[in-house]
Short mmCIF file of C-alpha atoms in Angstrom, two decimals:
data_model
loop_
_atom_site.label_atom_id
_atom_site.label_comp_id
_atom_site.label_asym_id
_atom_site.label_seq_id
_atom_site.Cartn_x
_atom_site.Cartn_y
_atom_site.Cartn_z
CA MET B 1 98.77 20.69 -53.22
CA ALA B 2 98.94 17.05 -52.44
CA LEU B 3 99.08 16.25 -48.78
CA MET B 4 101.78 14.35 -46.92
CA ILE B 5 101.99 12.44 -43.67
CA THR B 6 104.82 13.44 -41.35
CA ASP B 7 106.90 11.18 -39.12
CA GLU B 8 104.63 12.17 -36.24
CA CYS B 9 102.19 9.55 -37.59
CA ILE B 10 101.25 6.96 -34.95
CA ASN B 11 100.00 4.38 -37.51
CA CYS B 12 96.50 4.44 -36.04
CA ASP B 13 95.03 3.26 -39.39
CA VAL B 14 92.14 5.76 -39.48
CA CYS B 15 93.24 7.81 -42.51
CA GLU B 16 93.81 5.05 -45.08
CA PRO B 17 90.20 3.85 -45.43
CA GLU B 18 88.93 7.45 -45.62
CA CYS B 19 90.86 8.27 -48.82
CA PRO B 20 88.52 8.16 -51.83
CA ASN B 21 91.48 7.98 -54.23
CA ASP B 22 93.37 5.14 -52.51
CA ALA B 23 96.34 7.50 -52.20
CA ILE B 24 97.25 6.50 -48.63
CA TYR B 25 99.34 3.40 -48.04
CA MET B 26 101.59 1.94 -45.36
CA GLY B 27 105.18 2.98 -45.98
CA ALA B 28 108.35 1.57 -44.42
CA GLU B 29 107.73 3.19 -41.04
CA PHE B 30 104.41 5.05 -41.21
CA TYR B 31 101.59 5.84 -43.59
CA GLU B 32 102.41 7.81 -46.73
CA ILE B 33 100.41 9.62 -49.42
CA ASP B 34 100.99 9.13 -53.14
CA PRO B 35 101.02 12.72 -54.48
CA HIS B 36 99.97 11.47 -57.91
CA LYS B 37 96.68 10.20 -56.46
CA CYS B 38 96.00 12.83 -53.77
CA THR B 39 93.45 15.46 -54.77
CA GLU B 40 92.90 16.72 -51.21
CA CYS B 41 89.46 15.13 -51.70
CA VAL B 42 88.58 17.65 -54.44
CA GLY B 43 85.77 16.05 -56.42
CA HIS B 44 84.66 13.99 -53.43
CA PHE B 45 84.41 16.17 -50.32
CA ASP B 46 84.77 19.80 -49.27
CA GLU B 47 87.72 19.02 -46.99
CA PRO B 48 90.42 16.34 -46.96
CA GLN B 49 88.98 13.41 -45.05
CA CYS B 50 92.34 12.16 -43.79
CA VAL B 51 93.00 15.53 -42.14
CA GLN B 52 89.54 15.42 -40.55
CA VAL B 53 90.11 12.03 -38.88
CA CYS B 54 93.81 12.26 -37.97
CA PRO B 55 94.13 12.30 -34.16
CA VAL B 56 97.66 13.76 -34.16
CA ALA B 57 97.35 16.41 -36.90
CA CYS B 58 100.28 15.09 -38.91
CA ILE B 59 98.90 15.65 -42.43
CA PRO B 60 100.02 19.00 -43.85
CA ILE B 61 100.27 20.19 -47.45
CA ASN B 62 103.25 18.68 -49.21
CA PRO B 63 105.49 21.62 -50.21
CA ALA B 64 107.06 19.52 -52.97
CA HIS B 65 103.67 19.11 -54.68
CA VAL B 66 101.93 22.47 -54.69
CA GLU B 67 98.89 22.41 -56.98
CA SER B 68 96.00 24.77 -57.64
CA ARG B 69 92.40 23.73 -57.02
CA GLU B 70 91.98 23.57 -60.82
CA THR B 71 94.93 21.19 -61.11
CA LEU B 72 93.51 19.04 -58.29
CA TRP B 73 90.16 18.94 -60.12
CA GLN B 74 91.89 17.83 -63.33
CA LYS B 75 93.72 15.11 -61.41
CA PHE B 76 90.38 13.99 -59.91
CA GLU B 77 88.87 13.77 -63.42
CA ARG B 78 91.84 11.70 -64.69
CA LEU B 79 91.65 9.34 -61.71
CA ALA B 80 87.86 8.97 -62.04
CA ALA B 81 88.16 8.20 -65.76
CA ALA B 82 90.88 5.61 -65.12
CA LYS B 83 88.78 3.97 -62.38
CA ALA B 84 85.72 3.86 -64.66
CA LYS B 85 87.79 2.36 -67.48
CA ALA B 86 89.21 -0.30 -65.14
CA ALA B 87 85.74 -1.12 -63.83
CA ALA B 88 84.39 -1.48 -67.38
CA ALA B 89 87.23 -3.88 -68.26
CA GLU B 90 86.46 -6.22 -65.33
CA PRO B 91 84.41 -9.27 -66.18
CA PRO B 92 80.89 -9.25 -64.74
CA ALA B 93 80.41 -10.98 -61.39
CA PRO B 94 78.69 -14.37 -61.61
CA SER B 95 74.99 -14.26 -60.84
CA ALA B 96 73.74 -15.69 -57.55
CA GLY B 97 71.73 -18.40 -59.32
CA ALA B 98 74.61 -19.74 -61.40
#
């Protein structure tokens, strides 16, 4: 059950930084949610953070992407593994004394 942002969005910018999966991005007219990255915050929080901070309540469940909690958890695990793999592939930051 990925979430979606409706055209009632006022582009207030409060939801995007709250998403732990970086699923929210600015679309052509208003913010959008990538259903392949949205886990409804499963694995991170008890409730979707974007829904909690949205001042206009324009973030419902996306009927085109209905998923069980188990499926959302599996998606979270895939995303977490990919993020860990990407972090491991990054070169180490230079030390402060160098």
